[in-house]
PDB file of C-alpha atoms and ligand atoms in Angstrom:
ATOM      1  CA  MET A  77     -26.934   3.201  18.688  1.00 52.00           C
ATOM      2  CA  LEU A  78     -24.598   0.536  17.602  1.00 53.00           C
ATOM      3  CA  LYS A  79     -22.131   2.551  16.342  1.00 58.00           C
ATOM      4  CA  LYS A  80     -22.417   4.525  19.226  1.00 59.00           C
ATOM      5  CA  TRP A  81     -21.539   1.429  21.292  1.00 56.00           C
ATOM      6  CA  ALA A  82     -18.599   0.022  19.281  1.00 58.00           C
ATOM      7  CA  ASN A  83     -17.157   3.861  19.600  1.00 64.00           C
ATOM      8  CA  SER A  84     -16.796   3.483  23.209  1.00 76.00           C
ATOM      9  CA  LEU A  85     -15.084  -0.041  22.854  1.00 90.00           C
ATOM     10  CA  THR A  86     -11.100   0.309  23.820  1.00 93.00           C
ATOM     11  CA  ALA A  87      -8.024  -1.616  22.835  1.00 93.00           C
ATOM     12  CA  PRO A  88      -4.511  -1.172  23.764  1.00 95.00           C
ATOM     13  CA  CYS A  89      -2.604   1.154  20.731  1.00 96.00           C
ATOM     14  CA  PRO A  90      -1.038  -1.112  18.469  1.00 95.00           C
ATOM     15  CA  LEU A  91       1.964   0.972  18.696  1.00 94.00           C
ATOM     16  CA  CYS A  92       2.595   2.171  22.311  1.00 95.00           C
ATOM     17  CA  GLY A  93      -0.090  -0.286  24.190  1.00 95.00           C
ATOM     18  CA  CYS A  94      -2.098   2.932  25.701  1.00 94.00           C
ATOM     19  CA  SER A  95      -5.569   2.516  25.966  1.00 95.00           C
ATOM     20  CA  ALA A  96      -7.061   3.519  22.422  1.00 95.00           C
ATOM     21  CA  ARG A  97     -10.516   3.236  20.800  1.00 94.00           C
ATOM     22  CA  LEU A  98     -11.062  -0.072  19.110  1.00 93.00           C
ATOM     23  CA  ALA A  99      -9.121  -0.496  15.641  1.00 93.00           C
ATOM     24  CA  GLN A 100      -7.661   2.846  15.952  1.00 94.00           C
ATOM     25  CA  PHE A 101      -4.449   4.524  17.583  1.00 95.00           C
ATOM     26  CA  CYS A 102      -4.269   6.343  21.038  1.00 96.00           C
ATOM     27  CA  THR A 103      -4.307  10.236  19.805  1.00 95.00           C
ATOM     28  CA  SER A 104      -0.871  10.543  20.292  1.00 94.00           C
ATOM     29  CA  CYS A 105       0.347   7.756  18.004  1.00 94.00           C
ATOM     30  CA  HIS A 106      -2.240   9.049  15.876  1.00 93.00           C
ATOM     31  CA  ASP A 107      -1.106  12.458  15.546  1.00 91.00           C
ATOM     32  CA  ASN A 108       2.501  11.619  15.296  1.00 90.00           C
ATOM     33  CA  ILE A 109       2.179   8.955  12.630  1.00 89.00           C
ATOM     34  CA  LEU A 110       0.391  12.206  10.769  1.00 87.00           C
ATOM     35  CA  SER A 111       2.130  14.992  11.347  1.00 84.00           C
ATOM     36  CA  GLN A 112       5.465  12.888  10.903  1.00 77.00           C
ATOM     37  CA  GLN A 113       7.793  14.352   7.817  1.00 68.00           C
ATOM     38  CA  GLN A 114      10.819  11.846   8.142  1.00 70.00           C
ATOM     39  CA  TYR A 115      11.995  13.549   4.789  1.00 82.00           C
ATOM     40  CA  PRO A 116      12.565  16.930   3.607  1.00 83.00           C
ATOM     41  CA  TYR A 117      12.964  15.944   0.132  1.00 90.00           C
ATOM     42  CA  ARG A 118      10.789  13.134  -1.878  1.00 90.00           C
ATOM     43  CA  CYS A 119      10.664  12.229  -5.357  1.00 92.00           C
ATOM     44  CA  PRO A 120       7.221  13.731  -6.100  1.00 90.00           C
ATOM     45  CA  HIS A 121       6.317  10.442  -8.219  1.00 91.00           C
ATOM     46  CA  CYS A 122       7.392   7.332  -6.456  1.00 92.00           C
ATOM     47  CA  LEU A 123       7.652   9.032  -2.764  1.00 92.00           C
ATOM     48  CA  LEU A 124      11.606   7.673  -2.482  1.00 91.00           C
ATOM     49  CA  ALA A 125      13.475   9.872   0.263  1.00 89.00           C
ATOM     50  CA  LEU A 126      16.040  12.093  -1.708  1.00 90.00           C
ATOM     51  CA  PRO A 127      19.209  13.866  -0.020  1.00 88.00           C
ATOM     52  CA  ASN A 128      18.336  17.360  -1.825  1.00 89.00           C
ATOM     53  CA  HIS A 129      16.265  17.861  -5.198  1.00 87.00           C
ATOM     54  CA  SER A 130      18.802  16.051  -7.501  1.00 88.00           C
ATOM     55  CA  PRO A 131      16.945  13.335  -9.697  1.00 90.00           C
ATOM     56  CA  CYS A 132      15.029  10.146  -8.102  1.00 91.00           C
ATOM     57  CA  PRO A 133      17.353   7.193  -9.092  1.00 87.00           C
ATOM     58  CA  ASN A 134      14.362   5.332  -9.454  1.00 85.00           C
ATOM     59  CA  CYS A 135      12.542   7.188 -11.812  1.00 86.00           C
ATOM     60  CA  HIS A 136      15.455   8.948 -13.652  1.00 82.00           C
ATOM     61  CA  ASN A 137      15.716   6.186 -16.531  1.00 79.00           C
ATOM     62  CA  HIS A 138      12.515   4.428 -16.329  1.00 79.00           C
ATOM     63  CA  ARG A 139       9.306   6.265 -14.800  1.00 82.00           C
ATOM     64  CA  LEU A 140       6.777   3.906 -13.370  1.00 88.00           C
ATOM     65  CA  SER A 141       3.475   3.696 -15.401  1.00 92.00           C
ATOM     66  CA  LEU A 142       1.341   4.603 -12.514  1.00 95.00           C
ATOM     67  CA  GLN A 143       0.059   8.273 -12.062  1.00 95.00           C
ATOM     68  CA  ARG A 144       0.003   8.885  -8.424  1.00 95.00           C
ATOM     69  CA  ILE A 145       1.135   6.726  -5.424  1.00 96.00           C
ATOM     70  CA  TYR A 146       0.069   7.839  -2.165  1.00 95.00           C
ATOM     71  CA  HIS A 147       1.393   6.263   1.363  1.00 95.00           C
ATOM     72  CA  LEU A 148       0.511   6.464   5.093  1.00 94.00           C
ATOM     73  CA  PHE A 149       4.324   6.547   6.429  1.00 93.00           C
ATOM     74  CA  ASP A 150       7.601   5.758   5.532  1.00 92.00           C
ATOM     75  CA  TYR A 151       8.716   2.441   6.283  1.00 93.00           C
ATOM     76  CA  VAL A 152      11.139   3.285   9.687  1.00 90.00           C
ATOM     77  CA  PRO A 153      11.355   2.185  13.402  1.00 91.00           C
ATOM     78  CA  PRO A 154       8.974   1.884  14.697  1.00 91.00           C
ATOM     79  CA  LEU A 155       6.682   1.973  12.270  1.00 93.00           C
ATOM     80  CA  ASP A 156       8.289  -0.727  10.246  1.00 94.00           C
ATOM     81  CA  SER A 157       7.638  -3.104  13.133  1.00 95.00           C
ATOM     82  CA  LEU A 158       3.936  -2.126  12.810  1.00 95.00           C
ATOM     83  CA  VAL A 159       3.759  -3.589   9.097  1.00 96.00           C
ATOM     84  CA  LEU A 160       6.126  -6.550  10.077  1.00 96.00           C
ATOM     85  CA  ARG A 161       3.368  -7.851  12.628  1.00 96.00           C
ATOM     86  CA  PHE A 162       0.445  -7.004  10.384  1.00 97.00           C
ATOM     87  CA  LYS A 163       2.320  -9.068   7.429  1.00 94.00           C
ATOM     88  CA  ASN A 164       4.149 -11.888   9.364  1.00 92.00           C
ATOM     89  CA  ALA A 165       3.131 -11.998  12.894  1.00 90.00           C
ATOM     90  CA  LYS A 166      -0.867 -13.041  12.531  1.00 88.00           C
ATOM     91  CA  GLN A 167      -2.234  -9.991  13.076  1.00 95.00           C
ATOM     92  CA  PRO A 168      -4.264  -8.881  10.428  1.00 95.00           C
ATOM     93  CA  HIS A 169      -6.607  -7.115  12.366  1.00 95.00           C
ATOM     94  CA  LEU A 170      -4.189  -4.302  12.161  1.00 97.00           C
ATOM     95  CA  ALA A 171      -5.678  -3.774   8.764  1.00 98.00           C
ATOM     96  CA  ASN A 172      -8.476  -1.522  10.479  1.00 97.00           C
ATOM     97  CA  ASN A 173      -5.857   0.732  12.182  1.00 97.00           C
ATOM     98  CA  PHE A 174      -4.121   1.402   9.042  1.00 97.00           C
ATOM     99  CA  ALA A 175      -7.546   1.882   6.841  1.00 97.00           C
ATOM    100  CA  HIS A 176      -8.743   4.313   9.943  1.00 96.00           C
ATOM    101  CA  LEU A 177      -5.671   6.719   9.560  1.00 95.00           C
ATOM    102  CA  PHE A 178      -5.217   6.371   5.670  1.00 94.00           C
ATOM    103  CA  ALA A 179      -9.065   7.831   5.475  1.00 94.00           C
ATOM    104  CA  GLU A 180      -8.330  10.155   7.437  1.00 92.00           C
ATOM    105  CA  GLN A 181      -5.099  11.236   5.861  1.00 91.00           C
ATOM    106  CA  LEU A 182      -6.524  11.101   2.474  1.00 91.00           C
ATOM    107  CA  THR A 183      -9.685  13.224   3.488  1.00 88.00           C
ATOM    108  CA  GLN A 184      -7.031  15.920   5.035  1.00 86.00           C
ATOM    109  CA  HIS A 185      -4.545  15.956   2.184  1.00 87.00           C
ATOM    110  CA  HIS A 186      -5.789  14.228  -1.007  1.00 87.00           C
ATOM    111  CA  HIS A 187      -9.607  14.686  -0.353  1.00 83.00           C
ATOM    112  CA  ASN A 188     -10.358  13.275  -4.170  1.00 85.00           C
ATOM    113  CA  ALA A 189      -7.914  10.547  -3.897  1.00 89.00           C
ATOM    114  CA  ILE A 190     -10.790   7.890  -3.423  1.00 90.00           C
ATOM    115  CA  THR A 191     -14.220   8.579  -4.111  1.00 88.00           C
ATOM    116  CA  THR A 192     -17.341   6.224  -3.553  1.00 90.00           C
ATOM    117  CA  ASP A 193     -17.109   5.378  -7.471  1.00 92.00           C
ATOM    118  CA  SER A 194     -12.895   4.400  -6.976  1.00 95.00           C
ATOM    119  CA  LEU A 195     -12.280   1.087  -7.484  1.00 98.00           C
ATOM    120  CA  LEU A 196      -9.484  -0.714  -5.493  1.00 98.00           C
ATOM    121  CA  ILE A 197      -7.488  -3.753  -6.293  1.00 98.00           C
ATOM    122  CA  PRO A 198      -5.310  -5.396  -3.992  1.00 98.00           C
ATOM    123  CA  ILE A 199      -1.894  -6.614  -5.220  1.00 98.00           C
ATOM    124  CA  PRO A 200      -2.304 -10.730  -5.015  1.00 97.00           C
ATOM    125  CA  SER A 201       0.196 -12.864  -2.852  1.00 94.00           C
ATOM    126  CA  SER A 202       2.063 -15.754  -4.071  1.00 91.00           C
ATOM    127  CA  ARG A 203       0.749 -19.127  -3.581  1.00 90.00           C
ATOM    128  CA  LEU A 204       3.531 -19.965  -1.148  1.00 90.00           C
ATOM    129  CA  GLN A 205       2.947 -16.541   0.977  1.00 91.00           C
ATOM    130  CA  LEU A 206      -0.763 -17.443   0.757  1.00 92.00           C
ATOM    131  CA  GLN A 207      -0.237 -21.102   2.517  1.00 91.00           C
ATOM    132  CA  LYS A 208       2.152 -19.151   5.045  1.00 91.00           C
ATOM    133  CA  ARG A 209       0.464 -16.848   6.185  1.00 93.00           C
ATOM    134  CA  ASN A 210      -3.447 -17.929   5.195  1.00 93.00           C
ATOM    135  CA  TYR A 211      -4.187 -14.331   4.217  1.00 95.00           C
ATOM    136  CA  ASN A 212      -3.173 -11.809   1.879  1.00 97.00           C
ATOM    137  CA  PRO A 213      -1.974  -8.345   3.759  1.00 97.00           C
ATOM    138  CA  ALA A 214      -2.762  -6.345   0.824  1.00 98.00           C
ATOM    139  CA  GLY A 215      -6.207  -8.114   0.280  1.00 98.00           C
ATOM    140  CA  ILE A 216      -7.175  -7.216   3.785  1.00 97.00           C
ATOM    141  CA  PHE A 217      -6.067  -3.808   4.321  1.00 98.00           C
ATOM    142  CA  ALA A 218      -8.142  -3.079   0.561  1.00 98.00           C
ATOM    143  CA  LYS A 219     -11.209  -4.541   2.153  1.00 98.00           C
ATOM    144  CA  ALA A 220     -10.527  -2.313   5.438  1.00 98.00           C
ATOM    145  CA  LEU A 221     -10.209   0.873   3.236  1.00 97.00           C
ATOM    146  CA  ALA A 222     -12.974   0.298   0.874  1.00 97.00           C
ATOM    147  CA  LYS A 223     -15.371  -0.494   3.834  1.00 96.00           C
ATOM    148  CA  LYS A 224     -13.992   2.622   5.549  1.00 95.00           C
ATOM    149  CA  LEU A 225     -14.281   4.768   2.542  1.00 94.00           C
ATOM    150  CA  GLN A 226     -17.299   3.072   0.864  1.00 95.00           C
ATOM    151  CA  CYS A 227     -16.040   2.449  -2.268  1.00 96.00           C
ATOM    152  CA  ASP A 228     -15.618  -0.829  -4.208  1.00 97.00           C
ATOM    153  CA  VAL A 229     -12.979  -3.521  -4.075  1.00 98.00           C
ATOM    154  CA  ASP A 230     -11.943  -5.954  -6.753  1.00 98.00           C
ATOM    155  CA  LEU A 231     -10.171  -9.309  -5.392  1.00 96.00           C
ATOM    156  CA  THR A 232     -10.356 -11.517  -8.337  1.00 96.00           C
ATOM    157  CA  ILE A 233      -9.652  -9.386 -11.714  1.00 97.00           C
ATOM    158  CA  LEU A 234      -5.672  -9.334 -10.818  1.00 97.00           C
ATOM    159  CA  ARG A 235      -3.622 -12.570 -10.561  1.00 95.00           C
ATOM    160  CA  ARG A 236      -0.092 -13.497 -10.076  1.00 94.00           C
ATOM    161  CA  HIS A 237       1.900 -15.875 -12.373  1.00 89.00           C
ATOM    162  CA  GLU A 238       3.561 -18.197 -10.373  1.00 80.00           C
ATOM    163  CA  SER A 239       7.112 -18.328  -9.930  1.00 65.00           C
ATOM    164  CA  ALA A 240      10.153 -19.772  -8.401  1.00 49.00           C
ATOM    165  CA  TYR A 241      12.184 -16.622  -7.506  1.00 54.00           C
ATOM    166  CA  LEU A 242      11.545 -14.413  -4.265  1.00 51.00           C
ATOM    167  CA  GLN A 243      11.380 -10.815  -5.176  1.00 54.00           C
ATOM    168  CA  LYS A 244      13.074  -9.615  -2.107  1.00 55.00           C
ATOM    169  CA  SER A 245      16.132 -11.660  -3.037  1.00 56.00           C
ATOM    170  CA  LEU A 246      16.718  -9.659  -6.509  1.00 58.00           C
ATOM    171  CA  HIS A 247      18.535  -6.477  -7.075  1.00 64.00           C
ATOM    172  CA  ARG A 248      16.442  -3.476  -8.413  1.00 60.00           C
ATOM    173  CA  HIS A 249      17.412  -4.244 -12.085  1.00 58.00           C
ATOM    174  CA  ASP A 250      16.461  -7.784 -11.816  1.00 61.00           C
ATOM    175  CA  ARG A 251      13.634  -7.243  -9.781  1.00 59.00           C
ATOM    176  CA  PHE A 252      11.995  -5.336 -13.100  1.00 56.00           C
ATOM    177  CA  LEU A 253      13.372  -7.635 -15.133  1.00 54.00           C
ATOM    178  CA  HIS A 254      11.554 -10.516 -13.378  1.00 56.00           C
ATOM    179  CA  SER A 255       8.439  -8.913 -12.269  1.00 59.00           C
ATOM    180  CA  SER A 256       7.738  -7.384 -15.737  1.00 65.00           C
ATOM    181  CA  GLN A 257       5.013 -10.345 -16.428  1.00 78.00           C
ATOM    182  CA  LEU A 258       4.207 -11.221 -13.041  1.00 90.00           C
ATOM    183  CA  TYR A 259       0.847 -10.291 -12.753  1.00 94.00           C
ATOM    184  CA  TYR A 260      -2.017 -10.396 -15.689  1.00 94.00           C
ATOM    185  CA  ALA A 261      -5.672  -9.144 -15.651  1.00 96.00           C
ATOM    186  CA  GLN A 262      -8.207 -12.375 -16.256  1.00 95.00           C
ATOM    187  CA  ARG A 263     -11.022 -10.379 -17.949  1.00 96.00           C
ATOM    188  CA  ARG A 264     -10.939  -6.920 -19.919  1.00 96.00           C
ATOM    189  CA  LEU A 265     -11.763  -3.668 -17.507  1.00 97.00           C
ATOM    190  CA  PRO A 266     -12.059  -0.827 -19.878  1.00 97.00           C
ATOM    191  CA  ILE A 267     -12.565   1.784 -17.208  1.00 97.00           C
ATOM    192  CA  ASP A 268     -10.922   5.222 -16.477  1.00 97.00           C
ATOM    193  CA  ARG A 269      -9.103   4.638 -13.191  1.00 97.00           C
ATOM    194  CA  VAL A 270      -8.046   1.887 -10.188  1.00 98.00           C
ATOM    195  CA  ILE A 271      -5.986   2.329  -7.475  1.00 98.00           C
ATOM    196  CA  LEU A 272      -3.762  -0.487  -6.616  1.00 98.00           C
ATOM    197  CA  VAL A 273      -3.417  -1.405  -3.123  1.00 98.00           C
ATOM    198  CA  ASP A 274      -0.050  -2.702  -1.417  1.00 98.00           C
ATOM    199  CA  ASP A 275       1.642  -2.879   1.898  1.00 97.00           C
ATOM    200  CA  ILE A 276       5.126  -1.951   1.421  1.00 96.00           C
ATOM    201  CA  LEU A 277       6.452   0.031  -1.474  1.00 95.00           C
ATOM    202  CA  THR A 278      10.428  -0.655  -2.152  1.00 91.00           C
ATOM    203  CA  THR A 279      11.638  -0.399  -5.458  1.00 87.00           C
ATOM    204  CA  GLY A 280       8.050  -0.272  -7.613  1.00 90.00           C
ATOM    205  CA  SER A 281       8.407  -3.057  -9.494  1.00 89.00           C
ATOM    206  CA  THR A 282       5.448  -5.005  -8.313  1.00 93.00           C
ATOM    207  CA  LEU A 283       3.386  -1.999  -8.776  1.00 95.00           C
ATOM    208  CA  GLU A 284       4.451  -1.434 -12.127  1.00 94.00           C
ATOM    209  CA  SER A 285       3.910  -4.975 -13.212  1.00 94.00           C
ATOM    210  CA  ALA A 286       0.732  -4.999 -12.154  1.00 96.00           C
ATOM    211  CA  ALA A 287      -0.339  -1.704 -13.730  1.00 97.00           C
ATOM    212  CA  ARG A 288       0.547  -2.697 -16.611  1.00 95.00           C
ATOM    213  CA  ALA A 289      -1.319  -5.590 -16.903  1.00 95.00           C
ATOM    214  CA  LEU A 290      -4.451  -3.587 -15.716  1.00 97.00           C
ATOM    215  CA  MET A 291      -3.187  -1.247 -18.149  1.00 96.00           C
ATOM    216  CA  SER A 292      -3.217  -3.716 -21.025  1.00 95.00           C
ATOM    217  CA  ALA A 293      -7.119  -5.034 -19.666  1.00 96.00           C
ATOM    218  CA  GLY A 294      -8.172  -1.160 -20.543  1.00 97.00           C
ATOM    219  CA  VAL A 295      -7.830   0.781 -17.789  1.00 97.00           C
ATOM    220  CA  LYS A 296      -6.618   4.137 -18.824  1.00 97.00           C
ATOM    221  CA  GLN A 297      -5.120   5.161 -15.504  1.00 97.00           C
ATOM    222  CA  VAL A 298      -3.347   3.510 -12.567  1.00 98.00           C
ATOM    223  CA  ASP A 299      -2.966   5.009  -9.277  1.00 97.00           C
ATOM    224  CA  ALA A 300      -1.723   3.265  -5.678  1.00 98.00           C
ATOM    225  CA  ILE A 301      -1.787   3.243  -2.076  1.00 97.00           C
ATOM    226  CA  VAL A 302       0.440   1.586  -0.210  1.00 97.00           C
ATOM    227  CA  ILE A 303       0.970   1.525   3.715  1.00 97.00           C
ATOM    228  CA  ALA A 304       4.884   2.324   4.188  1.00 96.00           C
ATOM    229  CA  ARG A 305       7.194   3.240   1.662  1.00 94.00           C
ATOM    230  CA  SER A 306      10.829   1.904   2.236  1.00 92.00           C
ATOM    231  CA  ALA A 307      13.688   4.337   2.841  1.00 80.00           C
ATOM    232  CA  LYS A 308      16.298   3.271   1.151  1.00 71.00           C
ATOM    233  CA  PRO A 309      19.759   5.097   2.229  1.00 49.00           C
ATOM    234  CA  PHE A 310      21.116   7.330  -0.148  1.00 47.00           C
TER     235      PHE A 310
HETATM  236 ZN1   ZN B 279      -0.184   4.723  20.978  1.00 79.40          ZN
HETATM  237 ZN1   ZN B 280      11.301   8.705  -8.283  1.00 79.40          ZN
END
């Protein structure tokens, strides 16, 4: 009864403003996002868009330790504005919209990616970012996704060393150097697989550092889920 009632609630679609079910996109935006194929070629490993079948500049010299990465959409207009609203404009409720859509996408195309015994681990925010936003976007997205897919989420194991540098001001090489020990696991975690969760994937240096920390703690395989994959010009 309660579920039926919740399903009948409507709210403006966060992308176009048309009427949509609560915490969902309207049918048109929903279909557009799920069917979008912005780029004919992309690296199968880090999902970077490529001009052709050329080697991926991101993975050519050092492949990420992550086994598999899944993304909901590319970080291009108009979807990039949604992620910015989610991260910076105090619209954390968008986590539910993203989670709903991601759950559908995973069910359709990667139905074994997350099962009820999967463990999601969000990338922690820096203290500064947390003070600014009052929430960790990756954390609330991970919680929304775990609720949707009925799996576990661990918000405490992965910790961030505080640092004076902001990642986005650094070049790619420096980001990898800078972030190589940015995260640590605060206890042993001897399990087969975990799934890191983040909002935007750019170079992969953040996910790499977190993956290494978790593997040092005993995790055998680290996969990742991101809302958006940045598409750098090639
Ligand atoms: Zn819409
Ligand atoms: Zn790549």
